[in-house]
Coordinates of C-alpha atoms and ligand atoms in Angstrom, one line a residue:
M1 CA 1.8 -1.2 6.2
L2 CA -1.3 1.1 5.8
L3 CA -3.5 0.1 3.0
G4 CA -6.1 3.0 2.3
I5 CA -9.0 2.3 0.0
V6 CA -11.1 5.5 -1.4
G7 CA -13.7 6.1 -4.0
L8 CA -16.3 8.2 -4.7
P9 CA -19.6 7.4 -2.8
N10 CA -21.4 3.5 -4.5
S11 CA -18.0 2.5 -6.1
G12 CA -17.5 -0.6 -3.9
K13 CA -15.0 0.7 -2.0
T14 CA -16.3 -1.7 1.1
T15 CA -17.3 -4.7 -1.8
V16 CA -13.2 -4.3 -2.3
F17 CA -12.2 -4.0 1.3
N18 CA -14.3 -7.6 1.9
A19 CA -12.5 -9.2 -1.0
L20 CA -9.5 -8.3 0.1
T21 CA -9.6 -9.2 3.8
G22 CA -12.6 -11.6 4.4
A23 CA -14.5 -9.1 6.3
Q24 CA -18.1 -9.0 5.9
I25 CA -18.7 -6.1 6.5
E26 CA -22.5 -5.1 5.2
T27 CA -22.6 -3.0 1.6
T28 CA -25.6 -0.5 0.4
A29 CA -26.8 1.1 -2.1
F30 CA -27.7 3.9 0.1
S31 CA -23.7 5.0 0.1
G32 CA -23.3 6.5 3.8
A33 CA -21.0 9.5 4.5
A34 CA -21.2 9.6 7.6
A35 CA -20.1 6.0 8.4
E36 CA -17.2 4.8 10.4
A37 CA -13.6 3.4 8.6
N38 CA -13.6 0.1 8.5
V39 CA -10.3 -1.7 9.3
A40 CA -9.2 -5.2 8.9
M41 CA -5.8 -7.0 8.7
V42 CA -4.5 -9.1 6.1
K43 CA -2.5 -11.7 6.5
I44 CA 0.0 -11.4 3.1
P45 CA 0.0 -15.5 2.2
D46 CA 4.0 -16.6 1.5
P47 CA 3.8 -20.0 0.2
R48 CA 7.8 -20.0 1.4
L49 CA 6.3 -19.3 4.9
D50 CA 4.4 -22.1 4.4
R51 CA 7.5 -24.3 3.8
L52 CA 9.6 -23.4 6.0
T53 CA 6.8 -24.0 8.7
E54 CA 6.4 -27.5 7.6
H55 CA 10.0 -28.1 8.2
Y56 CA 10.7 -26.4 11.5
N57 CA 7.1 -27.0 13.1
P58 CA 7.5 -23.9 15.0
K59 CA 5.0 -22.9 18.2
K60 CA 4.1 -20.0 16.5
K61 CA 3.8 -18.7 12.4
T62 CA 3.8 -15.0 11.8
H63 CA 3.0 -14.1 8.3
V64 CA 3.9 -10.2 7.6
E65 CA 0.5 -8.1 7.7
L66 CA -1.5 -5.1 5.8
K67 CA -3.8 -3.1 7.4
V68 CA -6.1 -1.8 5.2
M69 CA -9.2 0.5 6.0
D70 CA -12.1 1.2 4.3
F71 CA -12.9 5.2 3.9
A72 CA -16.0 7.0 3.6
P73 CA -16.7 8.1 0.4
F74 CA -14.3 11.5 -1.1
Q75 CA -17.8 14.2 -2.0
K76 CA -16.9 15.6 -5.9
G77 CA -15.5 19.3 -6.3
Q78 CA -14.8 19.9 -2.5
G79 CA -11.4 18.9 -1.5
E80 CA -10.7 17.9 2.1
K81 CA -14.3 18.9 3.0
G82 CA -15.9 16.3 0.6
F83 CA -14.2 13.8 3.3
P84 CA -15.4 13.4 6.6
A85 CA -13.2 15.1 8.8
K86 CA -11.9 12.3 10.8
H87 CA -10.8 10.3 8.2
I88 CA -8.2 12.6 7.2
G89 CA -6.0 11.9 9.6
D90 CA -6.0 8.3 9.2
L91 CA -5.6 9.2 5.2
R92 CA -2.4 11.1 5.5
T93 CA -1.2 8.3 7.4
C94 CA -1.7 5.4 4.3
D95 CA 1.6 4.1 3.0
A96 CA -0.8 3.7 -0.3
L97 CA -3.5 4.2 -1.8
L98 CA -6.7 2.1 -3.4
L99 CA -8.7 3.9 -5.7
A100 CA -11.9 1.8 -5.9
V101 CA -13.5 2.9 -9.3
R102 CA -16.7 1.4 -10.7
A103 CA -17.4 0.1 -14.0
F104 CA -20.5 -2.1 -13.3
E105 CA -23.6 -1.2 -14.3
D106 CA -27.2 -1.9 -11.6
E107 CA -30.2 0.1 -11.9
S108 CA -30.1 -0.6 -8.4
V109 CA -27.3 1.6 -7.7
P110 CA -27.5 5.1 -8.0
H111 CA -24.0 7.0 -9.1
P112 CA -23.1 10.4 -8.4
E113 CA -23.0 11.1 -11.8
D114 CA -26.0 9.0 -13.4
T115 CA -23.8 7.4 -15.4
V116 CA -20.8 4.8 -15.4
D117 CA -17.5 5.8 -16.6
A118 CA -14.7 4.4 -15.0
A119 CA -12.1 6.3 -16.6
R120 CA -14.2 9.9 -16.2
D121 CA -14.3 8.8 -12.0
L122 CA -10.8 7.8 -11.8
E123 CA -9.7 11.1 -13.1
T124 CA -12.2 12.7 -11.2
L125 CA -10.8 10.8 -7.8
L126 CA -7.4 11.7 -9.1
L127 CA -8.3 15.7 -9.1
E128 CA -10.1 15.4 -5.5
L129 CA -6.5 14.1 -3.9
A130 CA -4.6 17.0 -5.6
M131 CA -7.4 19.4 -4.6
A132 CA -7.5 18.0 -0.8
D133 CA -3.0 18.5 -1.2
L134 CA -3.3 22.0 -3.0
E135 CA -5.5 22.8 0.5
V136 CA -2.5 21.7 2.5
I137 CA 0.1 23.1 1.0
E138 CA -1.8 26.6 0.5
R139 CA -2.2 26.2 4.3
R140 CA 1.1 25.9 4.7
I141 CA 2.1 29.2 2.4
E142 CA -0.4 30.9 4.7
R143 CA 1.4 30.0 8.0
I144 CA 4.8 30.8 6.0
G145 CA 3.7 34.2 5.9
D146 CA 2.6 34.7 9.2
S147 CA 5.8 33.6 10.2
W148 CA 7.7 35.7 8.1
K149 CA 6.9 38.6 9.9
R150 CA 8.6 37.4 13.1
A151 CA 11.6 35.4 11.6
S152 CA 15.0 36.5 11.9
K153 CA 17.1 37.5 8.8
E154 CA 18.4 33.8 8.9
E155 CA 15.3 32.3 9.3
R156 CA 13.8 34.4 6.3
V157 CA 15.9 32.8 4.3
K158 CA 14.9 29.7 4.8
L159 CA 11.2 30.4 4.9
D160 CA 11.3 32.3 1.2
R161 CA 13.3 29.0 0.0
E162 CA 10.3 26.4 1.8
K163 CA 7.5 29.2 0.0
E164 CA 9.3 29.1 -3.3
F165 CA 9.2 25.6 -3.0
L166 CA 5.7 24.9 -2.5
E167 CA 4.3 27.6 -5.1
E168 CA 5.9 25.6 -7.5
I169 CA 4.5 22.1 -6.1
A170 CA 0.7 24.4 -6.1
K171 CA 1.1 24.9 -9.6
V172 CA 1.2 21.5 -10.2
L173 CA -1.4 20.6 -8.5
E174 CA -3.4 23.1 -9.8
A175 CA -3.0 22.1 -13.2
G176 CA -4.3 18.5 -12.1
E177 CA -0.4 17.2 -12.5
V178 CA 1.1 14.7 -10.2
I179 CA 3.9 15.8 -8.4
D180 CA 7.3 13.6 -9.5
S181 CA 9.3 12.7 -5.8
S182 CA 11.7 11.4 -8.1
K183 CA 12.7 15.0 -8.9
L184 CA 12.6 16.7 -5.7
D185 CA 15.9 17.1 -4.0
D186 CA 16.3 15.6 0.4
D187 CA 15.8 18.9 1.4
Q188 CA 12.6 19.6 -1.0
K189 CA 11.7 16.0 0.4
T190 CA 12.1 17.2 3.8
M191 CA 9.9 20.2 4.0
I192 CA 7.0 18.3 2.3
R193 CA 7.8 15.1 4.7
N194 CA 4.9 15.5 7.2
F195 CA 2.4 16.8 5.1
G196 CA 0.8 13.3 4.3
L197 CA 0.3 14.4 0.7
L198 CA -2.1 12.1 -1.0
T199 CA -1.2 12.5 -4.7
L200 CA 2.9 11.8 -3.5
K201 CA 1.5 8.5 -2.1
P202 CA 2.1 5.0 -4.3
L203 CA -1.4 5.2 -6.1
M204 CA -3.5 1.9 -7.3
A205 CA -6.9 1.3 -9.1
A206 CA -9.2 -0.9 -9.0
I207 CA -12.0 -1.2 -11.4
N208 CA -15.0 -3.0 -9.5
I209 CA -16.3 -4.6 -13.2
H210 CA -20.0 -6.5 -13.5
E211 CA -19.1 -10.7 -14.0
D212 CA -20.1 -10.6 -17.1
D213 CA -17.7 -8.2 -18.2
L214 CA -14.8 -10.7 -16.6
G215 CA -12.1 -11.0 -19.7
A216 CA -13.2 -7.4 -21.2
D217 CA -10.1 -6.2 -20.5
A218 CA -11.8 -2.8 -18.5
A219 CA -8.5 -1.6 -17.0
G220 CA -7.1 -1.8 -20.4
K221 CA -9.8 0.3 -22.0
V222 CA -9.2 2.6 -18.2
R223 CA -5.3 3.2 -18.9
A224 CA -6.0 3.6 -22.4
A225 CA -8.4 6.9 -21.7
L226 CA -6.1 7.8 -19.4
P227 CA -2.9 8.1 -20.9
G228 CA -1.3 10.7 -18.7
A229 CA -2.2 8.9 -15.2
D230 CA 0.8 7.0 -14.2
L231 CA -0.7 4.1 -11.5
P232 CA -1.4 0.2 -12.0
I233 CA -5.0 -0.6 -13.2
L234 CA -6.2 -3.4 -12.5
D235 CA -10.0 -5.1 -12.5
L236 CA -12.0 -7.3 -10.5
A237 CA -15.5 -8.4 -10.4
G238 CA -15.9 -7.3 -7.0
K239 CA -19.1 -8.5 -6.0
I240 CA -18.0 -12.4 -6.8
E241 CA -14.8 -11.7 -5.2
M242 CA -16.7 -10.7 -2.0
E243 CA -18.2 -14.1 -2.0
I244 CA -14.9 -15.8 -2.9
A245 CA -13.0 -14.5 0.0
G246 CA -15.6 -15.7 2.5
L247 CA -15.4 -19.8 1.2
D248 CA -12.6 -22.2 2.4
A249 CA -9.9 -23.2 0.4
E250 CA -11.2 -25.9 -1.7
E251 CA -14.6 -24.0 -2.5
R252 CA -13.1 -21.3 -3.6
A253 CA -10.3 -23.3 -6.4
E254 CA -13.8 -24.9 -7.7
F255 CA -15.5 -21.7 -8.0
L256 CA -13.3 -19.8 -9.5
S257 CA -12.4 -22.4 -12.2
D258 CA -16.0 -22.4 -12.7
L259 CA -16.0 -18.6 -13.4
G260 CA -12.3 -18.7 -15.2
I261 CA -10.6 -16.2 -13.0
A262 CA -7.1 -17.7 -12.9
E263 CA -6.2 -15.8 -9.3
P264 CA -8.1 -13.9 -6.8
A265 CA -8.4 -10.5 -6.6
R266 CA -7.3 -10.9 -3.0
D267 CA -3.8 -12.0 -4.1
R268 CA -3.6 -9.7 -7.5
I269 CA -4.0 -6.6 -5.0
L270 CA -1.6 -7.6 -2.5
R271 CA 1.1 -8.2 -4.7
M272 CA 0.5 -4.8 -7.0
A273 CA 0.0 -3.1 -3.5
W274 CA 3.5 -5.0 -2.5
E275 CA 5.6 -3.7 -5.6
R276 CA 3.8 -0.4 -5.4
L277 CA 5.0 0.2 -2.0
G278 CA 8.9 -1.5 -3.2
L279 CA 8.7 -4.4 -0.7
I280 CA 10.9 -7.4 -0.5
V281 CA 10.0 -10.3 2.1
F282 CA 13.3 -11.6 4.5
L283 CA 12.2 -14.8 6.6
T284 CA 13.5 -16.0 9.9
A285 CA 12.5 -19.8 10.7
G286 CA 13.8 -22.0 13.8
E287 CA 11.8 -24.0 16.7
D288 CA 10.5 -21.1 18.1
E289 CA 8.8 -19.0 15.0
C290 CA 8.8 -19.0 11.9
R291 CA 8.3 -15.6 10.3
A292 CA 8.4 -12.9 7.2
W293 CA 9.1 -9.8 7.8
A294 CA 8.9 -6.7 5.2
I295 CA 11.2 -4.8 4.2
K296 CA 12.0 -1.8 1.4
K297 CA 13.9 -3.3 -1.5
G298 CA 17.6 -2.3 -0.8
D299 CA 17.5 -2.5 2.6
N300 CA 20.5 -3.6 4.0
A301 CA 21.3 -6.3 6.8
V302 CA 21.3 -4.0 10.1
T303 CA 18.1 -2.4 9.0
A304 CA 16.9 -6.2 8.9
A305 CA 18.2 -6.7 11.8
G306 CA 16.5 -4.2 13.1
K307 CA 13.3 -5.0 12.1
I308 CA 13.4 -7.9 14.3
H309 CA 14.1 -6.3 17.4
S310 CA 16.4 -2.8 17.9
D311 CA 18.9 -4.8 20.1
L312 CA 20.1 -7.0 16.6
A313 CA 21.0 -3.7 15.3
R314 CA 22.4 -2.2 17.8
G315 CA 24.8 -5.0 18.4
F316 CA 25.4 -6.6 14.8
I317 CA 28.1 -8.4 14.0
R318 CA 27.1 -10.9 11.0
A319 CA 23.9 -11.8 9.3
E320 CA 24.0 -15.4 8.5
V321 CA 22.0 -15.8 5.2
A322 CA 20.7 -18.4 3.1
A323 CA 18.9 -17.6 -0.2
Y324 CA 14.6 -19.6 -0.4
A325 CA 16.3 -21.2 -3.2
D326 CA 18.5 -23.0 -1.8
F327 CA 16.6 -24.3 1.2
E328 CA 13.7 -25.5 -1.3
R329 CA 16.4 -27.2 -3.7
H330 CA 17.5 -28.9 -0.3
G331 CA 14.5 -29.4 2.2
N332 CA 16.6 -28.4 4.9
M333 CA 19.4 -26.0 6.1
Q334 CA 22.8 -28.9 6.3
G335 CA 21.9 -29.0 2.4
V336 CA 22.9 -25.5 2.1
K337 CA 25.4 -25.6 4.1
D338 CA 27.2 -28.4 2.5
E339 CA 27.0 -26.9 -0.7
G340 CA 29.0 -23.5 0.7
R341 CA 25.9 -21.8 0.1
Y342 CA 24.8 -20.9 3.7
R343 CA 26.6 -17.6 3.7
L344 CA 27.9 -14.7 6.5
E345 CA 27.2 -11.8 5.5
G346 CA 28.2 -8.3 7.1
K347 CA 26.1 -4.7 7.9
D348 CA 26.5 -3.7 4.3
Y349 CA 25.0 -6.7 2.7
I350 CA 21.5 -5.8 0.6
V351 CA 19.1 -8.1 2.0
Q352 CA 16.9 -10.2 -0.8
D353 CA 13.9 -11.0 -1.5
G354 CA 13.2 -14.7 -0.2
D355 CA 16.2 -14.4 2.1
I356 CA 16.3 -16.6 5.4
I357 CA 18.3 -14.8 7.6
Q358 CA 19.5 -15.4 11.5
I359 CA 21.4 -12.4 13.0
R360 CA 24.8 -12.8 14.9
F361 CA 24.7 -9.9 17.7
N362 CA 26.6 -8.9 20.9
V363 CA 24.4 -5.9 23.3
Ligands
LIG1 N1 -23.6 -5.4 -9.8 C1 -22.6 -5.7 -8.7 N2 -23.1 -4.6 -8.1 C2 -22.0 -3.8 -6.9 C3 -21.0 -4.5 -7.5 N3 -19.3 -3.7 -5.8 C4 -20.6 -3.2 -5.7 N4 -21.8 -3.3 -6.1 C5 -23.0 -2.6 -5.2 O1 -22.7 -1.4 -5.2 C6 -23.3 -1.0 -3.7 C7 -22.4 -0.6 -3.1 O2 -21.3 -0.9 -2.8 P1 -20.1 -1.0 -1.5 O3 -19.3 -1.9 -1.4 O4 -21.2 -0.5 -0.3 O5 -19.9 0.1 -2.1 P2 -18.5 1.8 -1.2 O6 -18.5 2.3 -2.4 O7 -18.3 0.9 0.0 O8 -20.0 2.7 -0.9 P3 -20.0 3.8 -0.2 O9 -19.3 3.7 1.2 O10 -21.4 3.9 0.7 O11 -19.9 5.0 -0.6 C8 -23.9 -2.4 -3.2 O12 -25.5 -2.7 -3.3 C9 -23.2 -3.4 -4.0 O13 -24.1 -4.6 -3.7 C10 -20.5 -5.7 -8.4 O14 -19.3 -5.9 -9.0 N5 -21.6 -5.2 -9.2
LIG2 MG1 -18.3 2.0 1.9

């Protein structure tokens, strides 16, 4: 899973990236459009995995990992061109985007619009994404025109249908609106699957506030100012959160309570991303390895098996399943079995968040 951080120059993208990943990339007031994208892996914290690891004492403990990329800034009003060409490919492969928006006042940090207005900037950013998508759609429409001339009668029918659909989408984007993917049929989804459209990705916004504004509900204000924007919004004091991310656990707890921050932004952002991506976690546990795995909500046992190894999906017989809550209540697996709650499930079983799974297979 790849989460991309995008935003206008000096909005605090790298600051948020550091807060999220614990990296210590330099942040500067000189927005450098030529900068390389920063990349880091984040281990998703999971108390259930910790508990299983304590119990089984395995050789290896493996968290679910999220890859995070901090991109160079969007330049306003330029669509794809406003974005370094070498990054656009990576940006289009992101599974979700975190839009970093500046709300902190600081005279030493220039703002491309000279004034700080988080709602305005978020709106700008959403428009930039739509413009970048529009370019992709228009390029494709042009190419359809070229192919049409050389196409057979049958192919033309197909191309016409595609063109008609893309023109519809272009209209939506031109109006600055978001494509509602829930209204697309499978055929339409297939047509645009490979475009990596930014506005179709799960989007989230992180409003970067000054620490003095903690508790002033900056996110709520942005939400109220943009009633049409359909994305989760949270706020964080980026600069402080970046410092917090560099502390060890004990110092961190103390620091957080001094500031009255209930939960580090890193955890809040990860949870938001998690929900937005529609992911759940299942666990495997044993003396070799305890591991957390991510799958989509609604995936079945065979898909889960395939995550672990393709052989397990191919030769799938049954999944042995225990709910984590049952394991926790008993403190061991034997208790779960004695209670008759250790289950055998078939291929169609829909995996639940926190399931501890062992696959029986035969290849
Ligand atoms: N006061 C204050 N300054 C911040 C905060 N977040 C970021 N800054 C400052 O704003 C400047 C830009 O921060 P970055 O995180 O580098 O912003 P960016 O969006 O990555 O910038 P570019 O990638 O260059 O566009 C730096 O000088 C930061 O110290 C904040 O929450 N409060
Ligand atoms: Mg940066």
